[in-house]
Amino acid sequence: MNLEKVIFGFFILLAATLNFGFFVGDIDDPAHHDIYELFAAIVVSLIATVLKFGDRTQIGAVHLATSLVADLQLIAAAMVWGYAVHISGDGLTAKATASVVSLSGGALLANVVSVVILIAETIMQRR
Amino acid sequence: MTPLPRHHSIFFLIMRRMRAPLILLIVIMSISVLGLTLAPGVDADGNPHKLSFFHALYFISYTATTIGFGEIPYAFSDQQRLWVLVCIYMSVIGWAYTLGTVFALLADRNLQQAFAMQRFVRSVRHLREPFYLVCGYGETGGLICDALDRMGHRAVVVEIDEAKVGDIELHTYAADLPAIAADARNPEILKFAGLTHRHCIGVIALTNDDNANLAIAIAARLLAPKIPALCRAASRDIAANMASFGTRHIINPFEKFSEYLGLALHAPAAWHLLTWLTGLPDTMVKRHRDPPRGNWIVCGHGRFGRMMTEAMDAQAVPVTIIDRQPPADPDHRWVQGDGTGANALNEAGIRQAAGLVACTGSDVDNLSVAVTARELNPDLFVIVRQNLFVNRALFDAFDADIAVVPSEIIAHECLAILGTPLLAPFLEEIRRRDEAWCARLLERLTGRFGWSVPVVWSERINLSRAPALYRRLMRGDTVTIGQLLRSPANRDEALECETLYLRRDDDDHLVMPTLDCALKPGDELLLVGRAGARNELGLMLAYEHTLNYVLTGRDLPGGWVWERFANRREKLATRRLP
C-alpha cells in the first residue's frame, strides 16, 4: 500500500462526490444546491490538482489536465454565483442557478474522467 | 556519465517542491473563508447577518496578503473578530512557509546548475557567427581565449572547475564568452557546447588531463568529423592514440620545445626566424644568443628532461643528467642529486659546461638550480622550465636565456594553426632550407620590420575574401605582387608587408615569391608585416576603388551620376583620338 496513492485517490474521489452532491437536484432551484458544498468541491479539487504537480508520467499529465478543467469550471460556477448574488442585484434567480449548476455539471464530467483514469491506472498496475 | 538535466525538468522540479506549500495555502485560505461565513455577526440595524462566501473571500484575500482594509460590509461582531485573529496568524504561517520554500528552491544548487545549463545551451544555440569550442580554461585556455577575443573570434568554454568559470565572467572580453562548469569528457556536454553547431569552426582541447583531451578528440572525430581538432597531449602514447583517430593537430609542448632546441643547436638563424614569426602578438622578441655547442647538463629527467636529452643526442651534444633516480638509458653520465646545491652541479662539471637545462616539475627548484649554476659559471647558457604562468615575475627577474612556458608554447602553436593555416608549411620549409638562406631572410625581415613580433596572416584570393581583386583577375587582368603591395594612401610607397609563401590550387607553392610574380584567382598568400598593412591590404582586396587607385593611380568616380559623367568623358576622349 502506498500512502501517496491513498491520499491522491481520496482527494480525487472526494472532489467527484462533492461535485456530484452539489450537482444533483432541479437545475434551476437554488434550494437544491448548497453553496457550502460548492465551496468544499472547489477546495478539494484545488488540492487534488496541486497533488498532481510534478508528476512526469503520461497518466499524471492527463490527471493534471482533467483536474485543471474541473477547477476552471468550478471557479467559473463560483464566479457566476458571486456575480448573481452581489453584483447583478437580482439575487439567485432560476437562470443564474441553472448556469451555476450546469458549470458544476461540466466539472463533474471532468471529475468522472479523473476517477475513470484513476481506476484504469489501478487496474493496469500488476503487482 | 550522468544524464543532463533537461529544460523541462526544471519546471517539474519547481512544481514538485511547491506542492506542500501550495496545499497548505489552499487549506489555510479555505478554512479561513469557511470559518468567516459561519461566524455570527450583525448588520447596521442589529439583525443577525453572516458574511457570504464572496465577502468572506474578499476579506480574507486582503487580510492574508497583509493589505488590511477594515471590516465589511458591516462592523464585525466579537465572534467574527476572534475568528479573524486566528485567520491572520494562520495566513502568516502559510506565507512564511511558502516564501521559505521558494527561497530555498532558488538557492538550490541543482536548480541553479539547471538554470546555468539552460542559459548556456540557449546562448550557444543562438550564436550566429563562427566560434571555437575551447575545453579547459587553465593558463593555456586563458591565453587562447584572450588572443581569440583580440582577433575578433568568438569562443565557447567548457571548464570543469567552477571557480575558473567564474573568472571568465570577471574577465573583460570584448565579446560574450558562453561558459559552463562541466566535464568535457561527456559528449552530451560537448554537443550542448556547440560541437555539432553549424557555426563551430574548431575544437581546442586543453584540459590538464590527457585522457580527457583524448575523449574530446574522439568525440570531435565521431560527432563532427569535418571540424579540425587541436589537442594537447603530454604523453606520447596518448598522442599516438589521438593521431590514430585522425586528430588534425596534436600539440605536445615539451616535444615542440625539444624540437625547437634541436633546431637552435643545429641552425640558430632558422630558430630565430621561427621564434620571431610565432611570438605572441605585441611582444618584443629578444635576440637570444645562440645556444652553444659543448657539454650540457640536464637537471631533472622527467618527461621534458627526456625529450631534451633526445634532442641533444640527435645533435650529438654530450649530456650529463642530474636526477635523484638513475635514468632509464645507461648511455648518459648520471649524477645523483637534485641540483639545487653546488655539490651535484660541481660533480656534473658545471664549470666546463656550455649550457644547463633546469626542467624539474617545481618552479622554485628550477630557479634555485639556475641561480646556483650561474654563480658557478657566469657564461652558462641557461634554459629554465617555468611550470606556472603566474610565476613569471620571478622568471623575468632571473635573466635566463630561455624560459620554457608550456602553456605559452601551446597557445602560440594553437594560434599559429588557427589564425594562419599557411604558416605551418612555411615553417616546415624553413627547417629544410640551409642556414645561410635563413640568416639572409632573417636579416632582411627584421631589418625592415624590427624585432617586435610582426603580424602574420594569410589572404585567399576568392570572391568572398577579395572580391575586387578576384573580379579583376577573372576579367583577365594581370596583377603582380609588386603592383599590389603598395600603400593605398600613396601608391609610390610600398605597403609595410611581404609575401612569404604562395599556394596555388594545383598544389603548387612558391616560397618567398618575387615581386613580379603574377597572381591567379584562388591563390593563397602568407604575409608578414605591420598590423596597419593588414587592414590596408584587406581594403584593397575588397574595394574596387582602392584597388584601382593602387594599380593605376587613378581615382574612380564614386556615385552613379559621376560614373555616368566619367563614362561620357571617356567616350568623348576615345572618339577624339585620331
XYZ file of C-alpha atoms in Angstrom:
705
model
C 0.000 0.000 0.000
C 1.250 3.395 -0.945
C 0.203 6.337 1.237
C 0.652 8.785 -1.636
C -1.771 6.772 -3.767
C -4.286 6.604 -0.925
C -4.202 10.351 -0.376
C -4.442 11.090 -4.053
C -7.310 8.621 -4.625
C -9.089 10.077 -1.618
C -8.925 13.619 -2.934
C -9.938 12.695 -6.467
C -12.937 10.728 -5.266
C -13.890 13.346 -2.687
C -13.765 16.050 -5.359
C -16.021 13.972 -7.605
C -18.531 13.111 -4.867
C -18.752 16.649 -3.515
C -19.242 17.901 -7.023
C -21.951 15.350 -7.579
C -23.613 16.308 -4.306
C -23.801 19.905 -5.389
C -24.986 18.973 -8.862
C -27.993 16.735 -8.021
C -31.430 18.352 -7.756
C -33.507 20.560 -10.040
C -31.199 22.559 -12.160
C -32.900 25.921 -11.520
C -33.957 25.513 -7.893
C -31.499 27.280 -5.524
C -32.868 25.301 -2.594
C -31.466 22.057 -4.032
C -27.904 23.353 -4.300
C -25.971 24.206 -1.178
C -23.274 26.843 -1.605
C -21.074 25.278 1.097
C -20.938 22.139 -0.944
C -19.671 24.110 -3.942
C -17.036 25.698 -1.724
C -15.891 22.314 -0.454
C -15.799 20.950 -4.005
C -13.574 23.832 -5.125
C -11.141 23.433 -2.228
C -10.829 19.673 -2.614
C -10.458 19.967 -6.359
C -7.659 22.550 -5.982
C -5.812 20.287 -3.566
C -6.199 17.332 -5.942
C -4.693 19.494 -8.690
C -1.670 20.517 -6.642
C -1.115 16.885 -5.666
C -0.568 16.099 -9.325
C 2.096 18.798 -9.743
C 5.438 17.412 -10.793
C 4.192 14.006 -11.886
C 6.163 13.181 -15.013
C 4.183 10.143 -16.149
C 1.773 10.307 -19.047
C -1.169 9.410 -16.830
C -0.086 12.034 -14.311
C -0.178 14.642 -17.065
C -3.724 13.651 -18.081
C -4.775 13.730 -14.430
C -3.400 17.211 -14.076
C -5.235 18.308 -17.205
C -8.620 16.961 -16.103
C -8.148 18.433 -12.633
C -7.381 21.827 -14.141
C -10.537 21.605 -16.230
C -12.609 20.783 -13.153
C -11.043 23.689 -11.208
C -11.709 26.086 -14.032
C -15.379 25.111 -14.293
C -15.962 25.159 -10.549
C -14.330 28.562 -10.179
C -16.431 29.808 -13.087
C -19.518 28.497 -11.286
C -18.480 30.279 -8.090
C -17.926 33.499 -10.008
C -21.365 33.289 -11.590
C -22.831 32.750 -8.150
C -20.919 35.722 -6.737
C -21.993 37.914 -9.626
C -25.664 36.911 -9.301
C -25.862 37.468 -5.534
C -23.666 40.514 -5.041
C -23.293 42.417 -8.267
C -26.302 41.978 -10.533
C -28.663 42.876 -7.685
C -31.323 40.312 -8.702
C -30.198 37.665 -6.217
C -30.037 33.979 -7.035
C -32.607 33.690 -9.867
C -33.584 30.451 -11.586
C -31.480 31.398 -14.580
C -28.374 32.116 -12.520
C -28.831 28.902 -10.564
C -29.134 26.947 -13.776
C -25.841 28.306 -15.140
C -24.028 27.705 -11.833
C -25.266 24.135 -11.713
C -24.554 23.422 -15.365
C -20.984 24.680 -14.956
C -20.572 22.388 -11.976
C -22.019 19.640 -14.184
C -19.147 20.214 -16.618
C -16.713 19.993 -13.737
C -18.432 16.790 -12.662
C -17.748 15.263 -16.064
C -14.059 16.154 -15.753
C -14.007 14.667 -12.267
C -15.638 11.496 -13.567
C -12.920 11.246 -16.211
C -10.336 11.655 -13.455
C -11.908 8.851 -11.480
C -12.042 6.626 -14.573
C -8.346 7.252 -15.213
C -7.605 6.508 -11.588
C -9.474 3.205 -11.802
C -7.826 2.317 -15.121
C -4.407 3.079 -13.655
C -5.125 0.912 -10.646
C -6.322 -1.993 -12.768
C -3.355 -1.728 -15.137
C -0.938 -1.996 -12.252
C 0.054 -5.637 -11.921
C 1.859 -6.221 -8.712
C 28.032 9.598 -17.401
C 25.060 11.158 -15.690
C 22.291 12.319 -17.960
C 21.997 16.065 -18.111
C 19.138 17.991 -16.567
C 16.862 18.931 -19.415
C 14.908 22.140 -19.590
C 11.505 20.673 -18.789
C 12.813 19.010 -15.646
C 13.401 22.458 -14.124
C 9.682 23.122 -14.355
C 8.881 19.773 -12.791
C 11.405 20.303 -10.043
C 9.764 23.591 -9.099
C 6.268 22.114 -9.266
C 7.194 19.165 -7.091
C 8.854 21.313 -4.466
C 5.943 23.753 -4.393
C 3.359 21.031 -3.798
C 3.346 21.134 0.011
C 3.296 24.929 0.451
C 0.565 25.361 -2.140
C -1.633 22.781 -0.490
C -1.034 24.433 2.887
C -2.049 27.814 1.443
C -5.213 26.379 -0.090
C -6.153 24.692 3.182
C -5.495 27.811 5.256
C -7.445 30.041 2.876
C -10.378 27.658 2.718
C -10.565 27.180 6.494
C -10.432 30.942 6.999
C -13.130 31.632 4.420
C -15.352 28.853 5.697
C -14.994 29.996 9.310
C -15.794 33.572 8.356
C -19.025 32.556 6.597
C -20.080 30.614 9.698
C -19.190 33.233 12.337
C -22.303 35.106 13.556
C -22.431 38.866 13.033
C -24.936 41.709 12.985
C -25.769 44.269 10.333
C -26.203 48.032 10.828
C -29.732 47.547 12.216
C -28.720 44.844 14.698
C -30.229 41.952 12.689
C -28.228 38.670 12.601
C -26.078 38.619 9.476
C -23.436 36.242 8.177
C -20.796 37.008 5.580
C -21.402 35.401 2.205
C -18.561 33.478 0.535
C -17.974 36.411 -1.747
C -17.441 38.845 1.110
C -15.504 36.323 3.131
C -13.121 35.587 0.271
C -12.705 39.316 -0.304
C -11.923 39.954 3.354
C -9.524 37.025 3.672
C -7.773 37.938 0.441
C -6.768 41.350 1.675
C -6.119 40.239 5.220
C -3.937 37.313 4.214
C -1.875 39.431 1.839
C -1.420 41.942 4.729
C -3.154 44.756 2.916
C -5.974 45.118 5.515
C -8.839 47.469 4.652
C -11.277 47.216 7.514
C -14.433 45.267 8.273
C -17.049 44.804 5.553
C -19.894 45.108 4.815
C -20.774 45.901 8.467
C -18.569 46.245 11.512
C -17.686 42.748 12.788
C -19.098 41.165 15.885
C -16.670 39.942 18.540
C -17.128 36.327 17.403
C -16.097 37.327 13.882
C -13.096 39.289 15.210
C -11.973 36.262 17.223
C -12.006 34.128 14.081
C -10.232 36.804 12.013
C -7.488 36.858 14.669
C -6.981 33.129 14.134
C -7.047 33.635 10.347
C -4.331 36.324 10.449
C -1.879 34.092 12.300
C -2.674 31.101 10.105
C -2.091 33.088 6.945
C 1.217 34.435 8.256
C 2.376 30.880 8.884
C 1.251 29.895 5.393
C 3.092 32.758 3.687
C 6.235 32.320 5.731
C 6.365 28.634 4.831
C 5.702 29.295 1.154
C 8.304 32.055 0.897
C 10.812 29.943 2.775
C 10.291 27.118 0.308
C 10.617 29.482 -2.642
C 13.903 30.927 -1.390
C 15.278 27.509 -0.529
C 14.351 26.420 -4.020
C 16.098 29.384 -5.611
C 19.208 28.744 -3.537
C 19.189 25.079 -4.519
C 22.427 24.081 -6.242
C 20.747 21.638 -8.564
C 18.267 24.220 -9.714
C 20.950 26.869 -10.188
C 23.015 24.425 -12.190
C 19.998 23.549 -14.279
C 19.373 27.255 -14.891
C 23.039 27.858 -15.769
C 22.995 24.918 -18.163
C 19.832 26.148 -19.798
C 21.223 29.671 -20.184
C 24.431 28.249 -21.641
C 22.645 25.966 -24.108
C 20.454 28.836 -25.234
C 23.333 31.272 -25.704
C 25.306 28.676 -27.677
C 22.323 27.820 -29.827
C 21.805 31.484 -30.634
C 25.380 32.056 -31.805
C 25.225 33.235 -35.382
C 28.912 33.630 -36.143
C 31.838 31.223 -36.353
C 33.169 30.158 -32.966
C 35.778 27.874 -31.422
C 34.954 25.351 -28.730
C 37.653 25.617 -26.043
C 37.727 22.792 -23.495
C 39.707 23.671 -20.391
C 40.206 27.238 -19.223
C 43.533 26.896 -17.472
C 46.558 29.046 -18.210
C 46.688 27.958 -21.823
C 42.947 28.199 -22.306
C 43.028 31.703 -20.827
C 45.808 32.797 -23.191
C 43.969 31.319 -26.168
C 40.650 32.909 -25.255
C 42.385 36.268 -24.793
C 44.061 36.019 -28.166
C 40.914 34.758 -29.924
C 38.989 37.639 -28.435
C 41.600 40.119 -29.621
C 41.490 38.557 -33.080
C 37.731 39.019 -33.110
C 36.767 35.349 -32.891
C 34.082 34.002 -30.597
C 34.759 31.116 -28.237
C 32.655 28.786 -26.109
C 34.322 27.444 -22.972
C 33.781 24.166 -21.126
C 35.741 24.032 -17.869
C 35.385 21.563 -15.026
C 36.392 23.979 -12.256
C 33.592 26.335 -11.265
C 35.956 28.963 -9.861
C 37.649 29.337 -13.238
C 34.300 29.678 -14.959
C 33.587 32.493 -12.509
C 36.890 34.063 -13.604
C 35.683 34.234 -17.185
C 32.735 36.351 -16.176
C 35.003 38.745 -14.286
C 37.385 38.969 -17.205
C 36.621 41.767 -19.631
C 36.277 40.225 -23.038
C 35.028 42.242 -25.984
C 32.501 39.562 -26.882
C 30.414 37.422 -24.564
C 32.036 34.067 -23.828
C 29.426 31.424 -23.100
C 30.958 29.201 -20.420
C 29.791 26.241 -18.381
C 31.257 24.341 -15.458
C 31.004 20.771 -16.674
C 33.082 17.752 -17.568
C 34.144 17.977 -21.207
C 34.624 14.216 -21.352
C 30.862 13.911 -21.566
C 29.914 14.001 -25.254
C 26.466 15.325 -24.325
C 28.122 18.377 -22.791
C 30.217 18.862 -25.917
C 27.070 18.739 -28.000
C 25.413 21.322 -25.783
C 28.545 23.447 -26.105
C 28.062 23.504 -29.853
C 30.246 20.677 -31.187
C 27.596 19.867 -33.780
C 26.586 23.515 -34.227
C 26.893 24.584 -37.839
C 28.969 27.644 -36.918
C 31.538 25.707 -34.880
C 34.865 26.001 -36.722
C 37.232 24.224 -34.380
C 37.654 22.289 -31.158
C 40.587 23.071 -28.883
C 41.171 20.522 -26.121
C 43.457 21.988 -23.473
C 42.480 20.288 -20.238
C 45.340 19.225 -17.998
C 44.195 15.626 -18.220
C 45.463 13.728 -21.249
C 42.650 11.233 -21.123
C 40.057 13.998 -21.146
C 41.759 15.508 -24.196
C 41.700 12.117 -25.851
C 37.987 11.745 -25.080
C 37.339 15.169 -26.604
C 39.383 14.265 -29.681
C 37.375 11.084 -30.137
C 34.054 12.848 -29.638
C 35.078 15.541 -32.139
C 36.199 12.951 -34.664
C 32.977 10.951 -34.445
C 30.373 13.655 -33.915
C 31.840 16.397 -36.085
C 34.393 14.843 -38.446
C 34.765 17.976 -40.562
C 35.784 20.248 -37.730
C 39.533 20.454 -37.040
C 40.531 19.456 -33.518
C 43.594 20.828 -31.728
C 44.572 18.725 -28.773
C 47.198 18.987 -26.116
C 48.924 15.768 -25.181
C 51.706 15.440 -22.648
C 52.402 11.752 -23.145
C 53.425 10.056 -26.355
C 51.027 7.125 -26.030
C 48.050 9.425 -25.862
C 49.386 11.476 -28.756
C 49.734 8.329 -30.835
C 46.213 7.310 -29.889
C 44.915 10.721 -30.921
C 46.773 10.527 -34.192
C 45.247 7.141 -34.913
C 41.876 8.806 -34.562
C 42.728 11.334 -37.208
C 43.097 14.304 -34.863
C 44.356 17.081 -37.076
C 46.749 18.834 -34.677
C 48.344 17.350 -31.601
C 50.439 19.678 -29.523
C 52.938 18.378 -27.022
C 54.665 21.405 -25.506
C 57.795 19.543 -24.428
C 58.221 17.797 -27.726
C 57.672 21.095 -29.515
C 60.306 22.794 -27.419
C 62.841 19.993 -27.732
C 62.293 20.220 -31.471
C 62.976 23.971 -31.278
C 66.065 23.357 -29.195
C 67.320 20.821 -31.713
C 66.796 23.438 -34.387
C 68.517 26.095 -32.287
C 71.567 23.936 -31.763
C 71.689 22.988 -35.371
C 70.509 26.136 -37.203
C 70.306 29.251 -34.984
C 69.087 31.570 -37.749
C 66.162 29.322 -38.635
C 65.329 29.146 -34.956
C 65.382 32.938 -34.575
C 63.176 33.290 -37.607
C 60.762 30.776 -36.181
C 60.508 32.436 -32.767
C 60.105 35.826 -34.407
C 57.263 34.636 -36.621
C 55.371 32.682 -33.960
C 55.695 35.030 -30.973
C 52.646 36.313 -29.133
C 51.323 39.439 -30.848
C 52.502 42.802 -29.427
C 55.600 41.377 -27.767
C 59.237 42.009 -28.450
C 61.482 39.104 -29.350
C 64.853 39.490 -27.746
C 67.663 38.417 -29.907
C 68.860 35.463 -27.861
C 72.389 34.371 -28.015
C 72.668 31.146 -29.908
C 72.792 28.035 -27.707
C 76.429 26.963 -27.638
C 77.615 23.507 -28.528
C 79.579 21.788 -25.800
C 78.772 19.917 -22.626
C 75.190 20.285 -21.457
C 73.682 19.455 -18.102
C 70.050 18.416 -17.760
C 68.582 18.785 -14.275
C 65.566 16.562 -13.766
C 64.896 13.651 -16.040
C 61.136 13.680 -16.267
C 59.122 13.867 -19.477
C 60.639 17.183 -20.501
C 64.148 16.194 -19.478
C 63.934 13.004 -21.516
C 62.859 14.860 -24.628
C 65.595 17.454 -24.176
C 68.225 14.732 -23.881
C 66.883 13.099 -27.009
C 67.014 16.402 -28.900
C 70.617 16.906 -27.830
C 71.560 13.341 -28.654
C 70.202 13.922 -32.129
C 72.549 16.910 -32.453
C 75.437 14.877 -30.998
C 75.823 17.112 -27.962
C 77.204 15.392 -24.842
C 74.744 15.456 -21.932
C 75.110 14.918 -18.181
C 71.952 14.173 -16.243
C 71.324 15.214 -12.647
C 68.416 13.362 -11.086
C 67.510 11.571 -7.894
C 66.803 8.313 -9.711
C 69.140 6.782 -12.313
C 67.892 7.413 -15.876
C 66.376 4.530 -17.817
C 69.024 4.748 -20.539
C 72.525 3.995 -19.248
C 74.279 5.846 -22.129
C 74.500 9.178 -20.340
C 76.622 10.269 -17.447
C 74.421 10.442 -14.388
C 74.923 12.366 -11.181
C 72.666 11.671 -8.242
C 71.215 14.728 -6.524
C 68.656 17.448 -7.098
C 70.956 20.110 -8.484
C 69.795 22.852 -6.116
C 73.052 22.559 -4.196
C 76.507 23.243 -5.597
C 77.779 19.697 -4.944
C 75.796 17.890 -7.587
C 76.438 20.683 -10.104
C 80.177 20.619 -9.473
C 80.200 16.879 -9.790
C 78.397 17.183 -13.112
C 81.141 19.555 -14.275
C 79.311 22.857 -14.231
C 82.478 24.929 -14.694
C 83.285 23.299 -18.009
C 79.674 23.046 -19.200
C 78.278 25.174 -22.010
C 74.631 25.011 -21.115
C 72.169 23.920 -18.470
C 68.522 22.911 -18.640
C 66.582 23.127 -15.363
C 63.429 21.164 -16.006
C 62.027 19.680 -12.821
C 58.324 19.942 -12.114
C 58.883 22.609 -9.433
C 59.422 26.244 -10.366
C 61.261 27.008 -7.146
C 63.718 24.143 -7.694
C 64.305 25.190 -11.287
C 65.096 28.766 -10.283
C 67.306 27.623 -7.468
C 69.265 25.354 -9.842
C 69.614 28.139 -12.382
C 70.794 30.736 -9.859
C 73.354 28.380 -8.309
C 74.645 27.318 -11.710
C 75.022 30.920 -12.916
C 77.039 31.779 -9.846
C 79.390 28.878 -10.507
C 79.693 29.603 -14.218
C 78.581 33.088 -15.360
C 78.841 32.285 -19.082
C 76.461 29.382 -18.829
C 73.562 29.245 -21.297
C 70.538 28.601 -19.086
C 67.185 27.173 -20.122
C 64.589 27.068 -17.326
C 61.245 25.396 -17.369
C 58.509 27.614 -15.964
C 55.608 25.399 -14.937
C 53.199 28.077 -13.798
C 52.473 31.208 -15.750
C 51.815 33.117 -12.501
C 55.488 32.793 -11.528
C 56.568 34.911 -14.477
C 57.724 37.806 -12.285
C 60.345 35.510 -10.717
C 61.497 34.227 -14.059
C 61.633 37.733 -15.517
C 63.801 38.809 -12.615
C 66.205 35.948 -13.243
C 67.612 36.634 -16.655
C 67.555 33.136 -18.155
C 68.499 32.738 -21.783
C 65.261 30.917 -22.446
C 62.310 30.306 -20.159
C 60.121 27.475 -21.393
C 56.471 28.041 -20.514
C 54.412 25.049 -21.684
C 51.137 26.976 -21.623
C 52.637 29.696 -23.828
C 54.081 27.215 -26.289
C 50.714 25.553 -26.705
C 48.967 28.894 -27.058
C 51.436 30.084 -29.744
C 51.069 26.880 -31.639
C 47.277 26.888 -31.482
C 47.073 30.486 -32.599
C 49.506 29.926 -35.428
C 47.499 26.953 -36.661
C 44.124 28.674 -36.236
C 44.976 32.120 -37.499
C 47.260 31.299 -40.377
C 46.997 27.791 -41.760
C 49.762 28.539 -44.269
C 52.298 29.243 -41.536
C 52.857 25.553 -40.749
C 54.027 24.609 -44.284
C 56.231 27.703 -44.380
C 57.871 26.806 -41.075
C 58.443 23.299 -42.416
C 60.117 24.910 -45.376
C 62.380 26.985 -43.128
C 63.581 23.835 -41.404
C 64.523 22.335 -44.731
C 66.433 25.352 -46.033
C 70.099 25.932 -45.272
C 71.418 28.219 -42.595
C 72.659 30.960 -44.934
C 69.262 31.338 -46.606
C 67.527 31.644 -43.216
C 70.101 34.129 -41.969
C 69.621 36.322 -45.056
C 65.841 36.192 -44.717
C 66.020 36.973 -41.005
C 68.313 39.959 -41.578
C 66.058 41.330 -44.310
C 62.773 40.915 -42.461
C 63.982 42.159 -39.083
C 65.784 44.987 -40.828
C 62.503 46.065 -42.346
C 60.021 45.343 -39.548
C 62.163 45.393 -36.401
C 62.370 42.783 -33.664
C 58.860 43.161 -32.289
C 56.616 40.268 -33.278
C 55.056 41.019 -36.676
C 51.543 40.236 -37.802
C 51.455 37.058 -39.854
C 48.285 36.360 -41.758
C 47.001 34.670 -44.860
C 44.785 36.046 -47.619
C 42.926 33.958 -50.125
C 42.022 35.479 -53.455
C 38.444 34.341 -53.857
C 35.070 36.005 -54.236
C 34.286 36.206 -50.530
C 37.671 37.343 -49.173
C 38.966 39.504 -52.039
C 36.034 40.359 -54.319
C 37.640 43.325 -56.081
C 40.914 41.629 -56.939
C 39.173 38.389 -57.812
C 36.858 40.092 -60.327
C 39.773 41.935 -61.854
C 41.792 38.740 -62.249
C 38.794 36.893 -63.696
C 38.469 39.669 -66.305
C 41.927 38.670 -67.480
C 43.972 41.495 -65.967
C 47.475 40.707 -64.780
C 48.365 41.826 -61.274
C 51.769 41.126 -59.776
C 52.598 41.056 -56.094
C 54.767 44.127 -56.505
C 51.874 46.082 -58.028
C 49.531 45.049 -55.260
C 51.667 45.672 -52.194
C 51.543 49.465 -52.275
C 50.082 51.901 -49.812
C 46.512 52.932 -50.665
C 47.282 56.421 -49.313
C 50.206 56.983 -51.657
C 50.951 54.388 -54.281
C 54.595 55.339 -54.545
C 55.146 53.908 -51.082
C 55.416 50.206 -50.530
C 52.963 48.554 -48.146
C 54.557 47.531 -44.860
C 54.350 43.814 -45.536
C 55.913 40.997 -47.520
C 54.744 37.749 -49.036
C 56.365 34.690 -47.524
C 54.558 31.869 -49.221
C 52.102 31.394 -52.029
C 49.929 28.355 -52.552
C 48.126 27.650 -55.799
C 45.091 25.456 -56.132
C 47.019 22.926 -58.189
C 49.260 22.008 -55.220
C 51.970 24.280 -56.499
C 53.675 26.537 -53.992
C 56.259 29.287 -54.021
C 58.458 30.206 -51.081
C 59.252 33.924 -50.929
C 57.653 34.735 -54.302
C 59.330 37.609 -56.132
C 57.619 40.965 -56.673
C 56.972 40.330 -60.365
C 55.125 37.105 -59.658
C 51.640 37.328 -61.194
C 48.672 36.392 -59.027
C 45.976 33.951 -60.091
C 42.432 33.601 -58.814
C 42.299 31.138 -55.919
C 45.852 31.841 -54.759
C 46.522 31.820 -51.051
C 49.172 34.163 -49.708
C 51.044 34.135 -46.410
C 52.018 37.648 -45.481
C 54.105 39.171 -42.740
C 54.155 42.808 -41.767
C 52.655 45.536 -39.625
C 49.075 45.454 -38.351
C 48.143 48.561 -40.365
C 49.260 46.927 -43.602
C 46.887 44.070 -42.988
C 43.898 46.414 -42.826
C 45.043 48.373 -45.844
C 45.548 45.252 -47.910
C 42.121 43.997 -46.852
C 40.638 47.293 -48.029
C 42.368 46.996 -51.394
C 41.255 43.439 -51.930
C 37.642 44.260 -51.136
C 37.040 47.681 -52.772
C 37.221 48.300 -56.453
C 38.071 51.980 -55.998
C 41.028 51.498 -53.685
C 42.362 48.671 -55.823
C 42.043 50.734 -58.994
C 43.958 53.616 -57.434
C 46.741 51.344 -56.213
C 47.081 49.595 -59.562
C 46.601 52.508 -61.962
C 46.997 55.671 -59.920
C 43.555 56.979 -60.965
C 40.614 57.574 -58.662
C 37.378 56.032 -59.850
C 34.268 58.239 -59.685
C 32.060 57.483 -56.715
C 28.333 57.987 -57.201
C 26.051 56.963 -60.039
C 25.943 60.489 -61.522
C 29.715 60.854 -61.515
C 30.131 57.404 -63.058
C 27.846 58.486 -65.902
C 29.869 61.685 -66.424
C 33.124 59.802 -66.400
C 31.822 57.289 -68.947
C 30.804 60.082 -71.330
C 34.090 61.864 -70.956
C 35.960 58.650 -71.654
C 33.871 58.024 -74.747
C 34.460 61.571 -75.984
C 38.156 61.235 -75.354
C 38.381 57.971 -77.300
C 36.373 59.499 -80.183
C 38.677 62.489 -80.361
C 41.713 60.263 -80.704
C 42.967 60.041 -84.246
